[in-house]
Short mmCIF file of C-alpha atoms and ligand atoms in Angstrom, two decimals:
data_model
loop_
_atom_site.label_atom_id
_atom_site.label_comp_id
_atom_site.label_asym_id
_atom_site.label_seq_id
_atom_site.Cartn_x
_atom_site.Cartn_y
_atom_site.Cartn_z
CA UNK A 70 -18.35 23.34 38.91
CA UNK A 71 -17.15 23.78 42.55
CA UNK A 72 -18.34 21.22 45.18
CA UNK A 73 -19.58 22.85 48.24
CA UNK A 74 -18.06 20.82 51.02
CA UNK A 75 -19.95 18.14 52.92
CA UNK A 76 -18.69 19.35 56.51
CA UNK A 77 -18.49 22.58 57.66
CA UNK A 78 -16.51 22.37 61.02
CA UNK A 79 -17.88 24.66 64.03
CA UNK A 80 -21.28 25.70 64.96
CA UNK A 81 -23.69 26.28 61.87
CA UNK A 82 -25.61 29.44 63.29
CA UNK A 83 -29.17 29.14 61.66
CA UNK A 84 -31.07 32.34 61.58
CA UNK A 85 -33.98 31.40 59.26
CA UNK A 86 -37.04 32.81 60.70
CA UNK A 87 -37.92 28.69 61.86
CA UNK A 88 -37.11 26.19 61.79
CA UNK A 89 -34.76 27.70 64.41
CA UNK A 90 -32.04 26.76 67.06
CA UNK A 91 -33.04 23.94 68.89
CA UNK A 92 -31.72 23.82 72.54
CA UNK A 93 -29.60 20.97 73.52
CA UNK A 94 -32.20 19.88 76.80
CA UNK A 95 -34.46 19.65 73.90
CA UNK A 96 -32.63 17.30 71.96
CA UNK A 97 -32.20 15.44 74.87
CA UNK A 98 -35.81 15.13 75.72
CA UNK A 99 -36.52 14.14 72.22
CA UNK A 100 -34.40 11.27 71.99
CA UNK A 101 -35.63 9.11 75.08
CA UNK A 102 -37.52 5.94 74.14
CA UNK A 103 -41.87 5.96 73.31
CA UNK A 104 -43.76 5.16 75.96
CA UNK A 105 -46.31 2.46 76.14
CA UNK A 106 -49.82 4.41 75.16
CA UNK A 107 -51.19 3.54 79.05
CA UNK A 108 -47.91 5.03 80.70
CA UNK A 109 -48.82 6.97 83.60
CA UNK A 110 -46.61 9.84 82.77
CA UNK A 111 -48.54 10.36 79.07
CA UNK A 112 -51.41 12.57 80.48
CA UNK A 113 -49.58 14.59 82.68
CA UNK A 114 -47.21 15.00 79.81
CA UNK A 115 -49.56 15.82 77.46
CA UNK A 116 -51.77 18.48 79.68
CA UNK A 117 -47.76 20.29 80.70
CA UNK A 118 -47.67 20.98 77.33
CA UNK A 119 -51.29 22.48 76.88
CA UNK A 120 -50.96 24.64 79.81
CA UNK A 121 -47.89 25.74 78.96
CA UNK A 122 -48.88 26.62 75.95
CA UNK A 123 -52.29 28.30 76.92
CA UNK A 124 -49.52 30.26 79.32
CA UNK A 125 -46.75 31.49 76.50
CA UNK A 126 -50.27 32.41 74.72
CA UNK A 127 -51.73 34.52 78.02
CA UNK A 128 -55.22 32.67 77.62
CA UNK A 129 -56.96 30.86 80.61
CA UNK A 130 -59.98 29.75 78.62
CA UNK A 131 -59.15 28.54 75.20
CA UNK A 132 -59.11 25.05 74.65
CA UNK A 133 -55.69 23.73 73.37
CA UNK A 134 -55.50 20.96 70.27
CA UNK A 135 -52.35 20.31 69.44
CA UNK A 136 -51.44 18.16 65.96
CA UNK A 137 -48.67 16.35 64.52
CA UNK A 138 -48.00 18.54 61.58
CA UNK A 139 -46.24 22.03 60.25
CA UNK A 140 -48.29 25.43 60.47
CA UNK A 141 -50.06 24.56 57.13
CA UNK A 142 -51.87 21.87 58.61
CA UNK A 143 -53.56 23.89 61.29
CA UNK A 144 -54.19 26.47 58.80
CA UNK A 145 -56.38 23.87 57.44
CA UNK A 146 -57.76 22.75 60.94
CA UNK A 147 -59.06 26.01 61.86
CA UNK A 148 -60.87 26.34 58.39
CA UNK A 149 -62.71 22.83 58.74
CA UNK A 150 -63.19 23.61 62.02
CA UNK A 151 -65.04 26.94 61.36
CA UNK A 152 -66.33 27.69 58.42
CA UNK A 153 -68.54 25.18 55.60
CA UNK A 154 -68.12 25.07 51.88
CA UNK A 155 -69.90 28.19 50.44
CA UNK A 156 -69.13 30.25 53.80
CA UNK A 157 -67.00 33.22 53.94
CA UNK A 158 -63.66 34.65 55.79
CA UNK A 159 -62.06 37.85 55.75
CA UNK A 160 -58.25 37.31 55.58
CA UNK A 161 -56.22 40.53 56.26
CA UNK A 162 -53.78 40.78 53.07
CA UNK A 163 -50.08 41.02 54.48
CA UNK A 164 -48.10 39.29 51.40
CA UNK A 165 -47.02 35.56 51.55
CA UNK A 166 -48.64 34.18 54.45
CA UNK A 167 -51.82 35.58 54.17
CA UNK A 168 -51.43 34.38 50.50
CA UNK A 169 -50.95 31.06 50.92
CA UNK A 170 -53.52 30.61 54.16
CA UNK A 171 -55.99 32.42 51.72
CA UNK A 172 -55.44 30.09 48.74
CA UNK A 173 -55.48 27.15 50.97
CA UNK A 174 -58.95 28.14 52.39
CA UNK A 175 -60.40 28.68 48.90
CA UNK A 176 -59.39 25.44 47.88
CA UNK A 177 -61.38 24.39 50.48
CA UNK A 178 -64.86 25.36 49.37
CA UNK A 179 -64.90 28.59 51.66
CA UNK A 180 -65.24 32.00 49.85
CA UNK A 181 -62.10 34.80 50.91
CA UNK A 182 -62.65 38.50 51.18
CA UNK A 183 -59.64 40.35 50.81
CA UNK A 184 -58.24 42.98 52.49
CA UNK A 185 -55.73 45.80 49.84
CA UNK A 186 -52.21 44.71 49.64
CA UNK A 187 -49.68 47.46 50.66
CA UNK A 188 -46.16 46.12 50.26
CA UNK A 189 -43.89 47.37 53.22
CA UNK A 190 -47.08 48.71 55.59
CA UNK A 191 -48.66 46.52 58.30
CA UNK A 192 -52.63 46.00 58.17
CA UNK A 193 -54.51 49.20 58.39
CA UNK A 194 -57.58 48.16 60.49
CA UNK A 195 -59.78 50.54 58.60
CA UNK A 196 -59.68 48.18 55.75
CA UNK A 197 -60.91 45.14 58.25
CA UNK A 198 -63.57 47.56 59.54
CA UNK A 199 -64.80 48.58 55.74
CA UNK A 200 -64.92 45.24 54.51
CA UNK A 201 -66.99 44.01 57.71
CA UNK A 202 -69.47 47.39 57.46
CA UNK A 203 -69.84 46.11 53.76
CA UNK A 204 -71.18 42.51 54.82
CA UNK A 205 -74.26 43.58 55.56
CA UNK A 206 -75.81 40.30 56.31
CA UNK A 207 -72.91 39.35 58.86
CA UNK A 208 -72.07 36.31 56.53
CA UNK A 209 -68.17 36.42 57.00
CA UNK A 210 -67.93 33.94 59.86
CA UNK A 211 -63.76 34.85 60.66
CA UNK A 212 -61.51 37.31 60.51
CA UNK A 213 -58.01 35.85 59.77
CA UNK A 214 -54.79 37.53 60.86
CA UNK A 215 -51.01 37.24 61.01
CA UNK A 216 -49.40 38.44 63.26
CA UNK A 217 -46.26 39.05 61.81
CA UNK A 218 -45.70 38.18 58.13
CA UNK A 219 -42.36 36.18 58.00
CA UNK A 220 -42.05 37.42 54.09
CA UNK A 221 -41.65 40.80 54.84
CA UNK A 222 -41.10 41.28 58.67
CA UNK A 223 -43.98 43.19 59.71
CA UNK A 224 -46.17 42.73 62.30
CA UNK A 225 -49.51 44.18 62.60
CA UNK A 226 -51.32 45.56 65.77
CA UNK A 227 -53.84 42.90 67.22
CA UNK A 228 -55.57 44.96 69.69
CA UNK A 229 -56.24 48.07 67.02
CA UNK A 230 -57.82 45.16 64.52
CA UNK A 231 -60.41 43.83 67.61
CA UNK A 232 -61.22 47.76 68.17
CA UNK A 233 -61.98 47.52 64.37
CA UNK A 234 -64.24 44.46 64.44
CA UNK A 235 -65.87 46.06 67.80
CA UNK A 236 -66.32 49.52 66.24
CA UNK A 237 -68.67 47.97 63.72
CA UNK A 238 -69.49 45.22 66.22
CA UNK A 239 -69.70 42.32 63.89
CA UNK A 240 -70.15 38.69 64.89
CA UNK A 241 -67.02 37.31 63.17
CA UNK A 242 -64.30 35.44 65.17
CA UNK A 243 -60.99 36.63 65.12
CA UNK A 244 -58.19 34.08 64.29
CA UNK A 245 -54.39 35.00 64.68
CA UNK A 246 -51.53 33.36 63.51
CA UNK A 247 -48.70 33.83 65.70
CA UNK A 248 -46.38 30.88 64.37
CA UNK A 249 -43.37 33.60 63.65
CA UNK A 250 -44.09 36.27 66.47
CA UNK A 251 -45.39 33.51 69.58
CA UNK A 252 -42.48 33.70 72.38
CA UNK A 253 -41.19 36.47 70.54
CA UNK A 254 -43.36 39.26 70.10
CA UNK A 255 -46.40 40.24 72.50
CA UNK A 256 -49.21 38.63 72.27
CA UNK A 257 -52.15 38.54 74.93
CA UNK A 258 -54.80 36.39 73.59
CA UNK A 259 -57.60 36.81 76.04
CA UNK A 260 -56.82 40.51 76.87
CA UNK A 261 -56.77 41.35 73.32
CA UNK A 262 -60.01 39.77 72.63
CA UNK A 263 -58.79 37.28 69.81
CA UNK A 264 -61.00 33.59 69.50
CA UNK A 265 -58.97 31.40 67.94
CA UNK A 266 -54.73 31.70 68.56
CA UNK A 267 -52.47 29.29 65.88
CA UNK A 268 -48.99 28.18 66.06
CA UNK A 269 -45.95 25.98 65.22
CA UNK A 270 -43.45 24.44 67.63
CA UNK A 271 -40.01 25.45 64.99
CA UNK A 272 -40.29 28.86 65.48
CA UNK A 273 -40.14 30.51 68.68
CA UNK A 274 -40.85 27.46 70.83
CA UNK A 275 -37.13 26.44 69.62
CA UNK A 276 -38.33 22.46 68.94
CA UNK A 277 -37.45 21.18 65.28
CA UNK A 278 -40.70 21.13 62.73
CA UNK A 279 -43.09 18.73 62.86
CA UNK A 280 -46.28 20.13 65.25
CA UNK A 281 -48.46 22.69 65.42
CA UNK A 282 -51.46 23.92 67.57
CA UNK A 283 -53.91 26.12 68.26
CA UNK A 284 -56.09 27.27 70.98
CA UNK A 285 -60.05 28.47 70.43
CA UNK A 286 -62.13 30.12 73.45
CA UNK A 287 -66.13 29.38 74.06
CA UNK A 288 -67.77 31.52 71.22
CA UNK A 289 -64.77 29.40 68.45
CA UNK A 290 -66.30 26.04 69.83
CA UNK A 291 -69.37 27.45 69.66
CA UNK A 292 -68.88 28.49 66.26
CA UNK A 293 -67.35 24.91 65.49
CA UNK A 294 -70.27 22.63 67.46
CA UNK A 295 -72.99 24.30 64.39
CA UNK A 296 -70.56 24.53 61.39
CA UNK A 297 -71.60 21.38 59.18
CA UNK A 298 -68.06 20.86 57.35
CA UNK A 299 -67.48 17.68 56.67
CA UNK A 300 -64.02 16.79 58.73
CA UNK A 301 -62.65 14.15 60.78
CA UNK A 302 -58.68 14.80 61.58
CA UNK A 303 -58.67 17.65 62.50
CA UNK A 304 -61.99 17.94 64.26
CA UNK A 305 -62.11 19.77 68.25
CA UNK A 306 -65.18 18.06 68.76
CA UNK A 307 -63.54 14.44 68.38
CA UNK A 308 -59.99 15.97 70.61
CA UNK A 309 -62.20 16.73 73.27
CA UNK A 310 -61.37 15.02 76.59
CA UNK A 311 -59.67 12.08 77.77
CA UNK A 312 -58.36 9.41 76.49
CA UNK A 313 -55.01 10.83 75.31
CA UNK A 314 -55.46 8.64 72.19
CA UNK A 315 -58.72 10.53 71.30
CA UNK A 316 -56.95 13.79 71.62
CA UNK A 317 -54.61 13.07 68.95
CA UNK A 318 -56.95 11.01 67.04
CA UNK A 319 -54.06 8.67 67.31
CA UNK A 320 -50.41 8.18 68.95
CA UNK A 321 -49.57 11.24 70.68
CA UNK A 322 -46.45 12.41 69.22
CA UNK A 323 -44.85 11.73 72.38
CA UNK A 324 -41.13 12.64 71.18
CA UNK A 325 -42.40 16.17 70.42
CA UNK A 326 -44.54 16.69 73.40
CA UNK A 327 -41.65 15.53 75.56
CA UNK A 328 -39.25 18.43 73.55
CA UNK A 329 -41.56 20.71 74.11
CA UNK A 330 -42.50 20.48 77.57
CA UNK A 331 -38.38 20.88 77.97
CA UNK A 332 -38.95 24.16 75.34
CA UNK A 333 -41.74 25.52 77.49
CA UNK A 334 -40.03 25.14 80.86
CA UNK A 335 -36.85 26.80 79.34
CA UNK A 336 -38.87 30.41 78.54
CA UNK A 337 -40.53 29.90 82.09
CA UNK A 338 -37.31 29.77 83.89
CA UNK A 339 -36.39 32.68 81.74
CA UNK A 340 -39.51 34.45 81.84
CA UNK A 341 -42.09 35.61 78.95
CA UNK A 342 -41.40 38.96 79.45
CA UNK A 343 -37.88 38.14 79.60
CA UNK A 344 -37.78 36.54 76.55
CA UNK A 345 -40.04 39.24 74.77
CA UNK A 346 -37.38 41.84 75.75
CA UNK A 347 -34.28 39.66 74.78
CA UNK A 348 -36.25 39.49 71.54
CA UNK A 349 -36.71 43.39 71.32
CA UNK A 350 -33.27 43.93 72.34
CA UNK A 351 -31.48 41.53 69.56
CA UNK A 352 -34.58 42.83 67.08
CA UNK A 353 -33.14 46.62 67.56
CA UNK A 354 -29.48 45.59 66.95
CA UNK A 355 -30.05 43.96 63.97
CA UNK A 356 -31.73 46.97 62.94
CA UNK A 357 -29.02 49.44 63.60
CA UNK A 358 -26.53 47.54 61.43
CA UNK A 359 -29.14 46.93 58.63
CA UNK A 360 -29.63 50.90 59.04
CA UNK A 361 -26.03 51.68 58.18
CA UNK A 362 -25.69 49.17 55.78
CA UNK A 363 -28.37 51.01 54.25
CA UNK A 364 -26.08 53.75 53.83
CA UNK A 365 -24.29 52.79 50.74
CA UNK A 366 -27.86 53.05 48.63
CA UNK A 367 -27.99 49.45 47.88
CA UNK A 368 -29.75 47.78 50.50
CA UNK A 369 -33.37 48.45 52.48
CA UNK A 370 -35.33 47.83 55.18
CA UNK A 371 -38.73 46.15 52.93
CA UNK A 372 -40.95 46.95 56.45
CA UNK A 373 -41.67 51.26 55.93
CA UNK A 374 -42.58 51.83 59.55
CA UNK A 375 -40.27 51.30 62.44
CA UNK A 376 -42.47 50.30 64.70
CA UNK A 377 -43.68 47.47 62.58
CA UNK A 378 -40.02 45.65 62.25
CA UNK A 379 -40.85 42.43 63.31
CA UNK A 380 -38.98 41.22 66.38
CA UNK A 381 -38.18 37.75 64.55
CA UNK A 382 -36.96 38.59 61.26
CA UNK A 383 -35.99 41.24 58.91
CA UNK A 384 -36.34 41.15 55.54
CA UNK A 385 -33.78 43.28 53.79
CA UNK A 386 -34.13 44.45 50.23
CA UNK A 387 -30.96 44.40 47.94
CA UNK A 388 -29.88 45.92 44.63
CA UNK A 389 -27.35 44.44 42.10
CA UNK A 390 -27.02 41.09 43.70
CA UNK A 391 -29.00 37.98 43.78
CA UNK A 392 -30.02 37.27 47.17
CA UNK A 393 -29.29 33.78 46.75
CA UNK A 394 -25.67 34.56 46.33
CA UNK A 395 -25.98 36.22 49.55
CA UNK A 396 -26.57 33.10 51.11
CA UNK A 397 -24.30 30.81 49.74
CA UNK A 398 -21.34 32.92 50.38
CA UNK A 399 -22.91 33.42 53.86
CA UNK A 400 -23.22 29.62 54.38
CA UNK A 401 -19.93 28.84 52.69
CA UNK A 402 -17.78 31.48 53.94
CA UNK A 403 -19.43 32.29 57.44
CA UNK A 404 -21.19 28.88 57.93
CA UNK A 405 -24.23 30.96 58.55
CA UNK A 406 -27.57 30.05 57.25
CA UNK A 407 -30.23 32.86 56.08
CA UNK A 408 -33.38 32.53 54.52
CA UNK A 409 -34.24 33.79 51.03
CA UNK A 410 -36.59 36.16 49.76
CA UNK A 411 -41.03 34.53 49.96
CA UNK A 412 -43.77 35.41 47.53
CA UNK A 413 -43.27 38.97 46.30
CA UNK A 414 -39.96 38.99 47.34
CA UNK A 415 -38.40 36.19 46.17
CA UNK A 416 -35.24 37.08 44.38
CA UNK A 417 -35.26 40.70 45.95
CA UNK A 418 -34.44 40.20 49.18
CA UNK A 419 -33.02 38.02 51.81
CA UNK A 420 -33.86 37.61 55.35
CA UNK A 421 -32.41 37.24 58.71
CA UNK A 422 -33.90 35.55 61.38
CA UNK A 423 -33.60 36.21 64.91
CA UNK A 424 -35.61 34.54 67.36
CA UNK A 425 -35.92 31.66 69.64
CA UNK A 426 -32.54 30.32 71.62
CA UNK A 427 -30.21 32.97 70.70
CA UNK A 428 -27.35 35.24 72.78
CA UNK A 429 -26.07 37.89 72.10
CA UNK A 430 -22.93 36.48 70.42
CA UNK A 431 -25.04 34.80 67.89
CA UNK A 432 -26.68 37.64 66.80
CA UNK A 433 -23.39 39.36 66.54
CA UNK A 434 -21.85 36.65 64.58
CA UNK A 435 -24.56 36.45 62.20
CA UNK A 436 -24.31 40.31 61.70
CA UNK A 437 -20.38 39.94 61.33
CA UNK A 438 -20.81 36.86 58.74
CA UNK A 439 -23.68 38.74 56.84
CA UNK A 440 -21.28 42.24 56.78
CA UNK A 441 -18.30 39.71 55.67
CA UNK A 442 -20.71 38.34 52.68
CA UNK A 443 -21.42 42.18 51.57
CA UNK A 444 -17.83 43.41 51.59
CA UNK A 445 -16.67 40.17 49.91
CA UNK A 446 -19.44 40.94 46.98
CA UNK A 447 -18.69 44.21 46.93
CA UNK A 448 -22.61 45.79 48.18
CA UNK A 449 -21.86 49.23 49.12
CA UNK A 450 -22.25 49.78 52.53
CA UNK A 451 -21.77 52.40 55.69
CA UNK A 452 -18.88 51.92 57.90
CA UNK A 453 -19.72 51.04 61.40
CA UNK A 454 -22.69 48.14 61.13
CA UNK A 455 -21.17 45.70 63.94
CA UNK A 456 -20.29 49.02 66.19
CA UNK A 457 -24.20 50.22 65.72
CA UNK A 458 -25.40 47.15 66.84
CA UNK A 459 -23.26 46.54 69.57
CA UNK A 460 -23.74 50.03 71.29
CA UNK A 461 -27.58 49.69 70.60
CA UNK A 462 -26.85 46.34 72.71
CA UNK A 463 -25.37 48.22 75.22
CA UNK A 464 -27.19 51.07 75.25
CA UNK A 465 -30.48 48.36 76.61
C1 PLP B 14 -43.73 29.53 59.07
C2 PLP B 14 -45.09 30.14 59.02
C3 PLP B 14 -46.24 29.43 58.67
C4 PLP B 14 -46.19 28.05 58.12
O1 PLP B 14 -45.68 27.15 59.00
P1 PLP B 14 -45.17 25.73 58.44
O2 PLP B 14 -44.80 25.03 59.70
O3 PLP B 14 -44.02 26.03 57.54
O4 PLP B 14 -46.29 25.09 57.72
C5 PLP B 14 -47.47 30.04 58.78
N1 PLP B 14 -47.56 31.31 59.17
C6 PLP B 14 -46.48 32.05 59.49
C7 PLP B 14 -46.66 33.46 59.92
C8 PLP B 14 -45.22 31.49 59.42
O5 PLP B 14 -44.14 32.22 59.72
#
């Protein structure tokens, strides 16, 4: 068996869909020493990184809580949070994600409603808006959402699923996920109507794993304050207020706040709607060179509508070769890491991820080292990948 070396010299470029690229000032923040837990900079710390996030999510009411854990764990928040044992949500089928949050919720006493499946397509909000005429008796207490599915790379239109729930004006909250589209993708969470806004810090917010949020407006706290779940952790009522200990129910994770307060300032300076084009514009070249490496019949595009390509990731389905071989040649030739195939597509397809601190050079390199890996296995492909996707860089 060949040994895969233990040092590959020269930048690794990472383009999972998170964790992602973490930026050097964020490092740095990460690494200064704890402070003691009355420091006088911990509060202001601490509410920086609560209004910055309430900012990057465009909300001025929610309430933030933010928790020393991955995405799953505020999965799990927002279920104790809002719905009992024996109580129902309606979680919008998109593939893996809504999979996982789904089986996750069941296992915690509380009844799912599904949405149909449609590999490829985003959420039609005619499904939301049947299943919610069908519950008569208004006992679905939340409709859960993500925003964009990191398995397949589509993202589904918020505002068009709030007409839906309005249409047939039913009670239920609505709860997005945003971990893979937040400081990527748009996302307005108090223009668009949505109660309850979740995220992760590894994704977009460029900060290495380890904590998660989520904001919830008035009629969530409400829904919270009379919701009898037995919880503790992960309660809002408990993170309410001062002291900062209280909030976290615990040590603040100080290192991680500090990161990303340096994270937040970073896609200030830049600007949200800076960042959301930069993340359009890199989103569109990838596409162009996945389009012509489409051409030689053995490789496609897994999202069916254009305008549902998810501006973090792509998910690209390939014949005749295993996807994991994709990546190690990718990694071992190219020293360029991409993420496998989730759920339904694992062993089908592999992924690129393109989002949080990236340039323009990075996203051509990983396009050069991905069009090296196909050549060198021998994937058919259309001439002129790297050209597409810098004109359709140029032509922005
Ligand atoms: C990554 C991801 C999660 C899970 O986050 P973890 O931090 O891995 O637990 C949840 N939802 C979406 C859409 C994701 O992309």
């Amino acid at each position: 068996m060949r040994q895969p070396p233990s040092h590959y010299p020269g930048l690794r470029f990472l383009h999972s869909p998170g964790p992602t690229h973490v930026p050097k000032a964020v490092m740095d923040a990460m690494s200064e020493q704890p402070m003691d837990m009355a420091d006088e900079r911990l509060d202001p710390l601490i509410a920086d990184c609560e209004n910055g996030l309430r900012a990057i999510m465009r909300t001025n009411e929610a309430e933030v809580f933010i928790y020393s854990s991955n995405g799953h764990g505020v999965w799990e928040a927002v279920t104790v949070n809002l719905a009992a044992p024996g109580q129902k949500v309606l979680v919008a089928s998109t593939g893996h994600f809504s999979d996982s949050w789904a089986l996750m919720t069941e296992a915690m006493g509380v009844e799912v409603v599904r949405t149909p499946y449609r590999e490829g397509y985003p959420i039609d909000p005619a499904d939301i808006e049947q299943a919610l005429k069908a519950d008569a008796k208004n006992e679905i207490v939340a409709v859960y959402v993500v925003q964009t599915d990191t398995a397949s790379s589509i993202t589904s239109d918020v505002p068009a699923i709030r007409a839906a729930m309005d249409r047939v004006d039913h009670p239920a909250l609505l709860v997005v996920d945003v971990v893979a589209s937040l400081a990527a993708a748009p996302y307005e969470m108090d223009a668009w109507g949505v109660d309850v806004t979740l995220g992760a810090a590894q994704k977009g917010l460029m900060c290495p794993p380890g904590m998660a949020f989520c904001a919830a407006n008035a009629r969530a706290i409400e829904v919270a304050q009379a919701n009898p779940a037995h919880r503790f952790y992960w309660d809002w009522k408990r993170r309410r207020g001062a002291p900062s200990y209280k909030k976290f129910c615990g040590t603040p994770p100080q290192s991680f706040l500090q990161g990303l307060r340096v994270a937040i300032d970073l896609l200030h300076r830049e600007g949200l709607d800076n960042v959301i084009t930069r993340h359009r514009r890199f989103a569109e070249a990838v596409h162009a060179a996945v389009e012509i490496w489409a051409q030689g019949g053995q490789i496609r595009f897994v999202c069916q509508v254009p305008s549902a390509r998810s501006v973090s990731v792509t998910t690209i389905e390939i014949d005749g070769v295993n996807p994991d071989t994709i990546r190690q040649v990718a990694r071992e030739q190219f020293n360029v890491s991409l993420a496998g195939g989730l759920g339904p597509f694992f062993g089908r397809a592999f992924r690129i991820g393109h989002l949080g601190d990236l340039s323009a050079p990075m996203v051509l390199g990983c396009l050069s080292a991905v069009e090296g890996t196909l050549r060198m296995l021998n994937v058919p492909i259309g001439s002129g990948a790297i050209d597409a996707a810098l004109d359709s860089l140029n032509a922005q």
